[in-house]
PDB file of N, CA and C in Angstrom:
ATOM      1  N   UNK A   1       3.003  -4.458   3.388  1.00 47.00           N
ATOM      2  CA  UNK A   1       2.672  -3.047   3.457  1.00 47.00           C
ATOM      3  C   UNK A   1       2.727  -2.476   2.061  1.00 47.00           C
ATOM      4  N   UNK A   2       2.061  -1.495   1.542  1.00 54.00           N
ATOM      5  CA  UNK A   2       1.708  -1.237   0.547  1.00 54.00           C
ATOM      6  C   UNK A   2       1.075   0.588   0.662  1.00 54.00           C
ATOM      7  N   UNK A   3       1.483   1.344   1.380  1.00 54.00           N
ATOM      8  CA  UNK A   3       1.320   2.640   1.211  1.00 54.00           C
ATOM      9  C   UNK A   3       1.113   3.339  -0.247  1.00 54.00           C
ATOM     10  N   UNK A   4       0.440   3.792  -0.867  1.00 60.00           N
ATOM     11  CA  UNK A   4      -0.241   4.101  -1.968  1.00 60.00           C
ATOM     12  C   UNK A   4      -0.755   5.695  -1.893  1.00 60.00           C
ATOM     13  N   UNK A   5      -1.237   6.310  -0.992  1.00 63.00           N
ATOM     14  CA  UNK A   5      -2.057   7.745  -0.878  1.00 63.00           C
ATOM     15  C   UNK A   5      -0.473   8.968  -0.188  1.00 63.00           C
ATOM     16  N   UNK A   6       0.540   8.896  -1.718  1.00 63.00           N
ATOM     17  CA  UNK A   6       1.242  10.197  -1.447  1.00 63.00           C
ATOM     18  C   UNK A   6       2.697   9.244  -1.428  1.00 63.00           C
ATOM     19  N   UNK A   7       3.734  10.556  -1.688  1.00 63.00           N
ATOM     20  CA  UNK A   7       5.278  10.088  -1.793  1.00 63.00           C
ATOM     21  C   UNK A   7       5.722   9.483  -0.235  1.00 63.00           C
ATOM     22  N   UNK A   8       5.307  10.250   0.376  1.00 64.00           N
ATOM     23  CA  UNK A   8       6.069  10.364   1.739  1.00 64.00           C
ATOM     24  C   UNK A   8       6.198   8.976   2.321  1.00 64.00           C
ATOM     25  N   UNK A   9       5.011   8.105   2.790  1.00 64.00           N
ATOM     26  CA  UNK A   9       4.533   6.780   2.751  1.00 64.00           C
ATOM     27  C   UNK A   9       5.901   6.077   2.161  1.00 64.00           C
ATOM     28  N   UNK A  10       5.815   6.229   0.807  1.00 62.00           N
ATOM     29  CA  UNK A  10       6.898   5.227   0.334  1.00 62.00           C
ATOM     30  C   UNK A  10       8.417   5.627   0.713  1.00 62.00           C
ATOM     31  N   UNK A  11       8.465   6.871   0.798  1.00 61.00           N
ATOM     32  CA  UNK A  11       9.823   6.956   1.459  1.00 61.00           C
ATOM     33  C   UNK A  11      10.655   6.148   2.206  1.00 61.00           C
ATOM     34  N   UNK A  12       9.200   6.313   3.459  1.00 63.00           N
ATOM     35  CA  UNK A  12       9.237   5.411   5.090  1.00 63.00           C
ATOM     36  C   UNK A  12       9.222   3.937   4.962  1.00 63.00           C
ATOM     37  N   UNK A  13       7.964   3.861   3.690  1.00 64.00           N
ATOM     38  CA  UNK A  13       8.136   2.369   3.965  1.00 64.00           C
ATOM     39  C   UNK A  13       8.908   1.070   2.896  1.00 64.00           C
ATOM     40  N   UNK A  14       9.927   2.063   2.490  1.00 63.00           N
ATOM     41  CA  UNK A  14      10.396   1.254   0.902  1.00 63.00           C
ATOM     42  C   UNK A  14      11.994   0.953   1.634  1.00 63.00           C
ATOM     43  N   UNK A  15      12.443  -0.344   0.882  1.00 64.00           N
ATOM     44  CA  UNK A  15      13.735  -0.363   1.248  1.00 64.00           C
ATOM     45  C   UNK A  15      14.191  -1.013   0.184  1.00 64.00           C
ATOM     46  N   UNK A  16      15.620  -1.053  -0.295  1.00 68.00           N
ATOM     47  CA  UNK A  16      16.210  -1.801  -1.229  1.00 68.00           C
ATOM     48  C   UNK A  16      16.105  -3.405  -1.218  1.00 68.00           C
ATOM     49  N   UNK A  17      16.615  -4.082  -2.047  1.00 67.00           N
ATOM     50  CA  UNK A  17      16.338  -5.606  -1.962  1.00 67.00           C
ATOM     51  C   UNK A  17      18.005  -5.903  -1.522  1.00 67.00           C
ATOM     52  N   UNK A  18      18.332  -5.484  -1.448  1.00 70.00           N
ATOM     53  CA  UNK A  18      19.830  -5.554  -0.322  1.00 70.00           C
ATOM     54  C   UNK A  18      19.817  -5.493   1.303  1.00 70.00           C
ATOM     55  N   UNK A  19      18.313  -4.912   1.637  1.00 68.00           N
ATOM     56  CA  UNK A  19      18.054  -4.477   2.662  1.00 68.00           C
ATOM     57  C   UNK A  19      17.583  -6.194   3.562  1.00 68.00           C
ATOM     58  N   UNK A  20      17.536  -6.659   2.376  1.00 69.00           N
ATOM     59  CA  UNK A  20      16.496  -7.960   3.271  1.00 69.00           C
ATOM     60  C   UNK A  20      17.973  -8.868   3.043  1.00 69.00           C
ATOM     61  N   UNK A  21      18.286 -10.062   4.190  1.00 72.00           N
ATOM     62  CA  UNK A  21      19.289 -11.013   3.837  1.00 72.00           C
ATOM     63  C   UNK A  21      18.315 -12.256   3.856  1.00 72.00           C
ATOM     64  N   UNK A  22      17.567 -12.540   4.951  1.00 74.00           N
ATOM     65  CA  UNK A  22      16.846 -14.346   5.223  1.00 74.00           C
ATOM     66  C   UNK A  22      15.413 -13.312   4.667  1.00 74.00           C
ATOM     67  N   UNK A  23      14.682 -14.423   4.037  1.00 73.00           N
ATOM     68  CA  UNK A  23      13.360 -14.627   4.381  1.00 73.00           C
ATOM     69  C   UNK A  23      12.556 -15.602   4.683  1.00 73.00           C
ATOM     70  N   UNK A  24      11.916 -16.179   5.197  1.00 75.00           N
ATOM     71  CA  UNK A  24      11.458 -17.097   5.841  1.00 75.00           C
ATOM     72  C   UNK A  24       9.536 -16.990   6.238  1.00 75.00           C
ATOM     73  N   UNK A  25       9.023 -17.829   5.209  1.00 72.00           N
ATOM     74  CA  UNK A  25       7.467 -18.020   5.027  1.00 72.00           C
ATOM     75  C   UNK A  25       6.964 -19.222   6.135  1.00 72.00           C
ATOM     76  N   UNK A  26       6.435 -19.162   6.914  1.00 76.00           N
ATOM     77  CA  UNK A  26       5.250 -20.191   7.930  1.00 76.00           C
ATOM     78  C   UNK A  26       6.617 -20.692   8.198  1.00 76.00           C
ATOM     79  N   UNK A  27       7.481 -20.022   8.663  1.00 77.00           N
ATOM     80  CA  UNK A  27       8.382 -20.918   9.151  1.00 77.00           C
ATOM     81  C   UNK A  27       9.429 -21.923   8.543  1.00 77.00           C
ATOM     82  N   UNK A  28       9.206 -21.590   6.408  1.00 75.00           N
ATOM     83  CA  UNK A  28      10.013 -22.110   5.885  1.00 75.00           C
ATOM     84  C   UNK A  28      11.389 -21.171   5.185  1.00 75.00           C
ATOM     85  N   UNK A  29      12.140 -21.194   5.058  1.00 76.00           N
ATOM     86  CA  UNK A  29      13.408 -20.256   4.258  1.00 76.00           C
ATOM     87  C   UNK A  29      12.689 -20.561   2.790  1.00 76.00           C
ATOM     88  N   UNK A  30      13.266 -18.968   2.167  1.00 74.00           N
ATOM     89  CA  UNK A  30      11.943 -18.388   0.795  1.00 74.00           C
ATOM     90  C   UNK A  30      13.519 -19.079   0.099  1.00 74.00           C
ATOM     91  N   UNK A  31      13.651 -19.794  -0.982  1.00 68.00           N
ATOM     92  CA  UNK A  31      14.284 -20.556  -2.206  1.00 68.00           C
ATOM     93  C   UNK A  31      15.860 -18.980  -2.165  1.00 68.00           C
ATOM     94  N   UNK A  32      16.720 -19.726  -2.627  1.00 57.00           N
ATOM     95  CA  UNK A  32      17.434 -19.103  -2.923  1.00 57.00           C
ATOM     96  C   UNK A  32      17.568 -17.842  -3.444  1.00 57.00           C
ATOM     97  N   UNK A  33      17.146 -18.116  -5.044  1.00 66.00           N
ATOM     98  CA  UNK A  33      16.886 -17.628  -5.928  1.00 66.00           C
ATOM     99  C   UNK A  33      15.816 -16.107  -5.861  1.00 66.00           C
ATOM    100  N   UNK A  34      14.691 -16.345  -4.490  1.00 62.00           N
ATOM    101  CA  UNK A  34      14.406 -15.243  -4.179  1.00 62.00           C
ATOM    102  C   UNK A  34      12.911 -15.822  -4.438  1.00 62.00           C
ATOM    103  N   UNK A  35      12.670 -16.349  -4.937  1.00 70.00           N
ATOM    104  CA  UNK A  35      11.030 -16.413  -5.327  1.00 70.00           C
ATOM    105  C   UNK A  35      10.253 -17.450  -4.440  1.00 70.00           C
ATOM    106  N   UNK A  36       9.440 -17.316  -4.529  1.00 68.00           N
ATOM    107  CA  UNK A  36       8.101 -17.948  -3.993  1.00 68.00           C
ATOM    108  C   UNK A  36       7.109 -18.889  -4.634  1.00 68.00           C
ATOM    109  N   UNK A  37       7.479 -20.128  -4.699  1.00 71.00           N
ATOM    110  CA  UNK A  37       6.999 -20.741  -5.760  1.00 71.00           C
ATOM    111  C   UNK A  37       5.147 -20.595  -5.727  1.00 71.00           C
ATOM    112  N   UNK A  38       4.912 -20.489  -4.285  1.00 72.00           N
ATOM    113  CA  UNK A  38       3.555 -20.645  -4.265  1.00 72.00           C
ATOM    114  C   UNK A  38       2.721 -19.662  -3.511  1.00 72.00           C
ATOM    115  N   UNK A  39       3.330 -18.737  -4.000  1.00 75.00           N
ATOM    116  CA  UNK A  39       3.067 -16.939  -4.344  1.00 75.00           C
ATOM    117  C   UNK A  39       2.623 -16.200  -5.318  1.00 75.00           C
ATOM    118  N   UNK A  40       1.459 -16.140  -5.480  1.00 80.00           N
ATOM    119  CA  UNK A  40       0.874 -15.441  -7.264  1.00 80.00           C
ATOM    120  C   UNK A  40       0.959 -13.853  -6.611  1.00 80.00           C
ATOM    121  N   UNK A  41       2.001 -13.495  -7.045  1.00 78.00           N
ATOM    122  CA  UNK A  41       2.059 -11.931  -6.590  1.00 78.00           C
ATOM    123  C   UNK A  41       0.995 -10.820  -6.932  1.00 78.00           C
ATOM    124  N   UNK A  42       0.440 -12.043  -8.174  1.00 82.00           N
ATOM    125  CA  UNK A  42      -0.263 -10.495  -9.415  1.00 82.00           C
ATOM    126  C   UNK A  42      -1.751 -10.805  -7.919  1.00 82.00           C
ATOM    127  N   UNK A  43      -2.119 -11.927  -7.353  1.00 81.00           N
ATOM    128  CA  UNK A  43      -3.147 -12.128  -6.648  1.00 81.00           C
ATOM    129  C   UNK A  43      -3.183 -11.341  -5.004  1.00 81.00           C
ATOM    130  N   UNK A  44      -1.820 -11.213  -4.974  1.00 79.00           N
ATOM    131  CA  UNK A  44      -1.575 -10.804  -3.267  1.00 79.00           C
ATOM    132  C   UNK A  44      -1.388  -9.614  -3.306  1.00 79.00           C
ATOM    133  N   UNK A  45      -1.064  -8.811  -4.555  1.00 78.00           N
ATOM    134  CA  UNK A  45      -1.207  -7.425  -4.774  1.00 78.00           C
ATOM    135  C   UNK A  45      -2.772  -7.041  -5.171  1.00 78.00           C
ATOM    136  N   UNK A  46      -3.165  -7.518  -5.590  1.00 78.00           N
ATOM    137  CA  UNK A  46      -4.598  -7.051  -6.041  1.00 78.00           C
ATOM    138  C   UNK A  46      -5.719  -6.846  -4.744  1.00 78.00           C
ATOM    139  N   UNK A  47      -4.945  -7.792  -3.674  1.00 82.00           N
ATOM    140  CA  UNK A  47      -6.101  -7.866  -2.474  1.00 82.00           C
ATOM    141  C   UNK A  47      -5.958  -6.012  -1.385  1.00 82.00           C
ATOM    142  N   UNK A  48      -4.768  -5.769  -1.308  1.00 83.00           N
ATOM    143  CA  UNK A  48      -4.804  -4.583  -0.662  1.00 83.00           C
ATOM    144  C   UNK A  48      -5.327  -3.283  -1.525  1.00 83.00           C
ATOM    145  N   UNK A  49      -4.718  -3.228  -2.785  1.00 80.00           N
ATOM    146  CA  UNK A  49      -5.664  -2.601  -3.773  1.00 80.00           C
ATOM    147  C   UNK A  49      -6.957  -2.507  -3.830  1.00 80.00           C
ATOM    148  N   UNK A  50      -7.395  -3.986  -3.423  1.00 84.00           N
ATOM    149  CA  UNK A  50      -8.906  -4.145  -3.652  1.00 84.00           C
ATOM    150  C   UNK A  50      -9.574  -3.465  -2.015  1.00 84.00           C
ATOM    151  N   UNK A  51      -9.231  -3.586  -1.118  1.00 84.00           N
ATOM    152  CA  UNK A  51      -9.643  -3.063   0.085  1.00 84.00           C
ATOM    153  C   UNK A  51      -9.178  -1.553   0.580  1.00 84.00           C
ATOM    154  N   UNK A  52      -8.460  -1.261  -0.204  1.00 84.00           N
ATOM    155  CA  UNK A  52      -8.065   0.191  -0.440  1.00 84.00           C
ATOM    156  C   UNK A  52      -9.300   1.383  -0.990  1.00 84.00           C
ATOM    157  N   UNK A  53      -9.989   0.453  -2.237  1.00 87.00           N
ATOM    158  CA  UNK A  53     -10.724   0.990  -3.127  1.00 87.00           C
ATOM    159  C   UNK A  53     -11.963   1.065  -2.439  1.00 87.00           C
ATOM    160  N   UNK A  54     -12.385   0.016  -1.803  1.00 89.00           N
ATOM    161  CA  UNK A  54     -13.295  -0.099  -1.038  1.00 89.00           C
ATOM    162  C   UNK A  54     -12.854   0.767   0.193  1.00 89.00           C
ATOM    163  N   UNK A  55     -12.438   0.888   1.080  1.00 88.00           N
ATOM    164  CA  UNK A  55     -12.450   1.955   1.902  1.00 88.00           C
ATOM    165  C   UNK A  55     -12.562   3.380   1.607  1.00 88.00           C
ATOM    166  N   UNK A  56     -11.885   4.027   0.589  1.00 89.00           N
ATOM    167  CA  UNK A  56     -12.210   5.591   0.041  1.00 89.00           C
ATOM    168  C   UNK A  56     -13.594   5.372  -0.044  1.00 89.00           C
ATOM    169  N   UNK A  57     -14.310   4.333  -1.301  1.00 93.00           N
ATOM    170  CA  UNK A  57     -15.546   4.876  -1.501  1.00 93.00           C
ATOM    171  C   UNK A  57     -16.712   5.029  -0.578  1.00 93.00           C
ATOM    172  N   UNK A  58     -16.354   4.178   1.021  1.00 93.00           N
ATOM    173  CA  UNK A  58     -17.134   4.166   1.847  1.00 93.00           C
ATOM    174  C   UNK A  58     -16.640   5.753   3.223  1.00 93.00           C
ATOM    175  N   UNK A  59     -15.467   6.283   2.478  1.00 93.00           N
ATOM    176  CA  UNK A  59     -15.650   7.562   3.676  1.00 93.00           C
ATOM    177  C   UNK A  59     -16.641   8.786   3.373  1.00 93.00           C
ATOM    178  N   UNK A  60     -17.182   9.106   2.426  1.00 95.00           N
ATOM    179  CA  UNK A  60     -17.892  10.091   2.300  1.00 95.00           C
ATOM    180  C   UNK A  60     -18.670   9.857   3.186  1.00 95.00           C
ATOM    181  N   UNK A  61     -19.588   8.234   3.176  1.00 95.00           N
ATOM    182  CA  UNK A  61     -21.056   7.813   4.006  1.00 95.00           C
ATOM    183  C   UNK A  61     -20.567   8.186   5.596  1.00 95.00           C
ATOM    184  N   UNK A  62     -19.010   7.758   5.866  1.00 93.00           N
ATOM    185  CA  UNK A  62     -18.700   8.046   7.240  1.00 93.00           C
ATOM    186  C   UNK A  62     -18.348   9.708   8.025  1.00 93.00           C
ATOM    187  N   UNK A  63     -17.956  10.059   6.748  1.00 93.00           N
ATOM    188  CA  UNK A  63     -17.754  11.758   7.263  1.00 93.00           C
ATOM    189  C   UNK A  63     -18.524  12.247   7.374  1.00 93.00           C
ATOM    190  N   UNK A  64     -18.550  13.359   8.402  1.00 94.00           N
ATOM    191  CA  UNK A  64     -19.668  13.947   9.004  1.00 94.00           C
ATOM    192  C   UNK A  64     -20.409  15.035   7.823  1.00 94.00           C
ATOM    193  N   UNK A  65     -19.285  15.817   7.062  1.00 95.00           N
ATOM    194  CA  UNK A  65     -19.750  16.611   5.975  1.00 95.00           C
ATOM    195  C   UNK A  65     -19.445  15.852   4.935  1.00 95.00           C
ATOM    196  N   UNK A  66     -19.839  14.702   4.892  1.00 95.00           N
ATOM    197  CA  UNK A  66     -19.513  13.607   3.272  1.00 95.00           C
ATOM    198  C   UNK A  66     -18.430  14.077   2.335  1.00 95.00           C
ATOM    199  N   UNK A  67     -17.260  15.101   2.777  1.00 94.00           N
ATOM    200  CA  UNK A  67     -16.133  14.572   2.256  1.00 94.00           C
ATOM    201  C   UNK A  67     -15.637  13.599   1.893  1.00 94.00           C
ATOM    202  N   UNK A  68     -14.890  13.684   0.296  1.00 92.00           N
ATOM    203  CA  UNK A  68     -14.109  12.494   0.013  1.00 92.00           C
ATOM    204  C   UNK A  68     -12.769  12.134   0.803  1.00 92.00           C
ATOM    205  N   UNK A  69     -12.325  11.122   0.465  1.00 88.00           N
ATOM    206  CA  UNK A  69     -11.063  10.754   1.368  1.00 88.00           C
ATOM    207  C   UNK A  69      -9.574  12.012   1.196  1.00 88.00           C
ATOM    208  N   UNK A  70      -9.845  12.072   0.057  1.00 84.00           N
ATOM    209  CA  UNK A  70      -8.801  13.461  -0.728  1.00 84.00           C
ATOM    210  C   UNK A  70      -9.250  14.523   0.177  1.00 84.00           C
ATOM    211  N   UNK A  71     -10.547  14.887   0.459  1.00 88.00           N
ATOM    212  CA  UNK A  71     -11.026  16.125   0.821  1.00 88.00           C
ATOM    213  C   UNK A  71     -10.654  16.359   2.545  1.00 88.00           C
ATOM    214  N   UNK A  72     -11.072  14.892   2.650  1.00 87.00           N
ATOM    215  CA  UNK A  72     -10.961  14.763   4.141  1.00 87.00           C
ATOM    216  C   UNK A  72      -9.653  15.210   5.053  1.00 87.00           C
ATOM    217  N   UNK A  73      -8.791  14.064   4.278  1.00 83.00           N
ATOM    218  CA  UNK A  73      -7.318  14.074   4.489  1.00 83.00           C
ATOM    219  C   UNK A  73      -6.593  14.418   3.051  1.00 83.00           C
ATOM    220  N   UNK A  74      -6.118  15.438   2.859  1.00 80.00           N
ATOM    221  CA  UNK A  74      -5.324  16.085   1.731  1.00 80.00           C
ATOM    222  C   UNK A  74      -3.901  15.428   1.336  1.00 80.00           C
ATOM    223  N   UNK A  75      -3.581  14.932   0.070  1.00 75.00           N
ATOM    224  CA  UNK A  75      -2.370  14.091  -0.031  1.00 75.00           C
ATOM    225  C   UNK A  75      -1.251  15.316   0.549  1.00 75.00           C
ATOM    226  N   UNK A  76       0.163  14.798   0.634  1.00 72.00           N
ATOM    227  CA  UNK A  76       1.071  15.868   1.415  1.00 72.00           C
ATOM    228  C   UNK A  76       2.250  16.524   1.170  1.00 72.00           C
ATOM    229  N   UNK A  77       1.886  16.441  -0.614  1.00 70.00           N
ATOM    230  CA  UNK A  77       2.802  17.238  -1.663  1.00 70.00           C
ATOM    231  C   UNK A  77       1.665  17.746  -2.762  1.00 70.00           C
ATOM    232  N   UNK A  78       2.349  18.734  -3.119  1.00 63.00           N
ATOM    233  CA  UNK A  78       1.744  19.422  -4.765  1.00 63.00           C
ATOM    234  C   UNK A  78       2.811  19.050  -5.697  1.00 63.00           C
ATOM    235  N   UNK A  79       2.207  18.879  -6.784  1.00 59.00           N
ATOM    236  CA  UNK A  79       3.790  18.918  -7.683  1.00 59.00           C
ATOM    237  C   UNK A  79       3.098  19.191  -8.998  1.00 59.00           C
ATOM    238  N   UNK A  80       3.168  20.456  -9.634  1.00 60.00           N
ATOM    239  CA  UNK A  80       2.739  21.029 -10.773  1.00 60.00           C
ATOM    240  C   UNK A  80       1.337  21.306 -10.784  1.00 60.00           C
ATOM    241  N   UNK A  81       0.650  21.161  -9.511  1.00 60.00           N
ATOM    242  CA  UNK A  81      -0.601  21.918  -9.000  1.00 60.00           C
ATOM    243  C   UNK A  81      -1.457  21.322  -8.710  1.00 60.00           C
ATOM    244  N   UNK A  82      -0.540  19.918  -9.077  1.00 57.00           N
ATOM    245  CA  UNK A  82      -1.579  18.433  -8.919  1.00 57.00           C
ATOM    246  C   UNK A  82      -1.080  18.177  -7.845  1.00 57.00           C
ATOM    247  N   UNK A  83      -1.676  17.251  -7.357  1.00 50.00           N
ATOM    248  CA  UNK A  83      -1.534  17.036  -5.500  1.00 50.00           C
ATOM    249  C   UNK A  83      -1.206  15.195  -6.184  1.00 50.00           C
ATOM    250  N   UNK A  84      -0.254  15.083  -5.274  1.00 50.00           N
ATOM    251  CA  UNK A  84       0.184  13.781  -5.699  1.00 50.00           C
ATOM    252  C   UNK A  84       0.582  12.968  -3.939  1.00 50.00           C
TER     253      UNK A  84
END
């Protein structure tokens, strides 16, 4: 999960790394140490990013008054007049 559009999102969906005790991939326990040997993070982050980007630019074509995604659905703080 990867919530990105506003604070609130990460509030809900963030937790400390104290929060997790086992992890366990296809059924294997993740290395001690915490890492993933055969995990390119910079690659598994880039993919929700990448389908993120692609979804905004395709809501204008879907909204009925071609609003942008901002326009559509408004982020759900201001903070110095900027909408964040």
């Amino acid at each position: 999960m990867m919530p990105v559009h506003g604070p609130l999102p990460w509030l809900i969906h963030t937790a400390a790394g104290r929060a997790v005790r086992d992890v366990h991939g296809d059924g294997v326990e993740v290395p001690s140490d915490g890492r993933v040997p055969s995990l390119d993070r910079g690659e598994a982050a880039a993919h929700p990013a990448t389908a993120r980007r692609r979804i905004m630019d395709r809501v204008p074509g879907r909204d009925y008054k071609g609003r942008t995604a901002h326009e559509a659905s408004p982020l759900a703080l201001a903070l110095g007049g900027a909408l964040i």
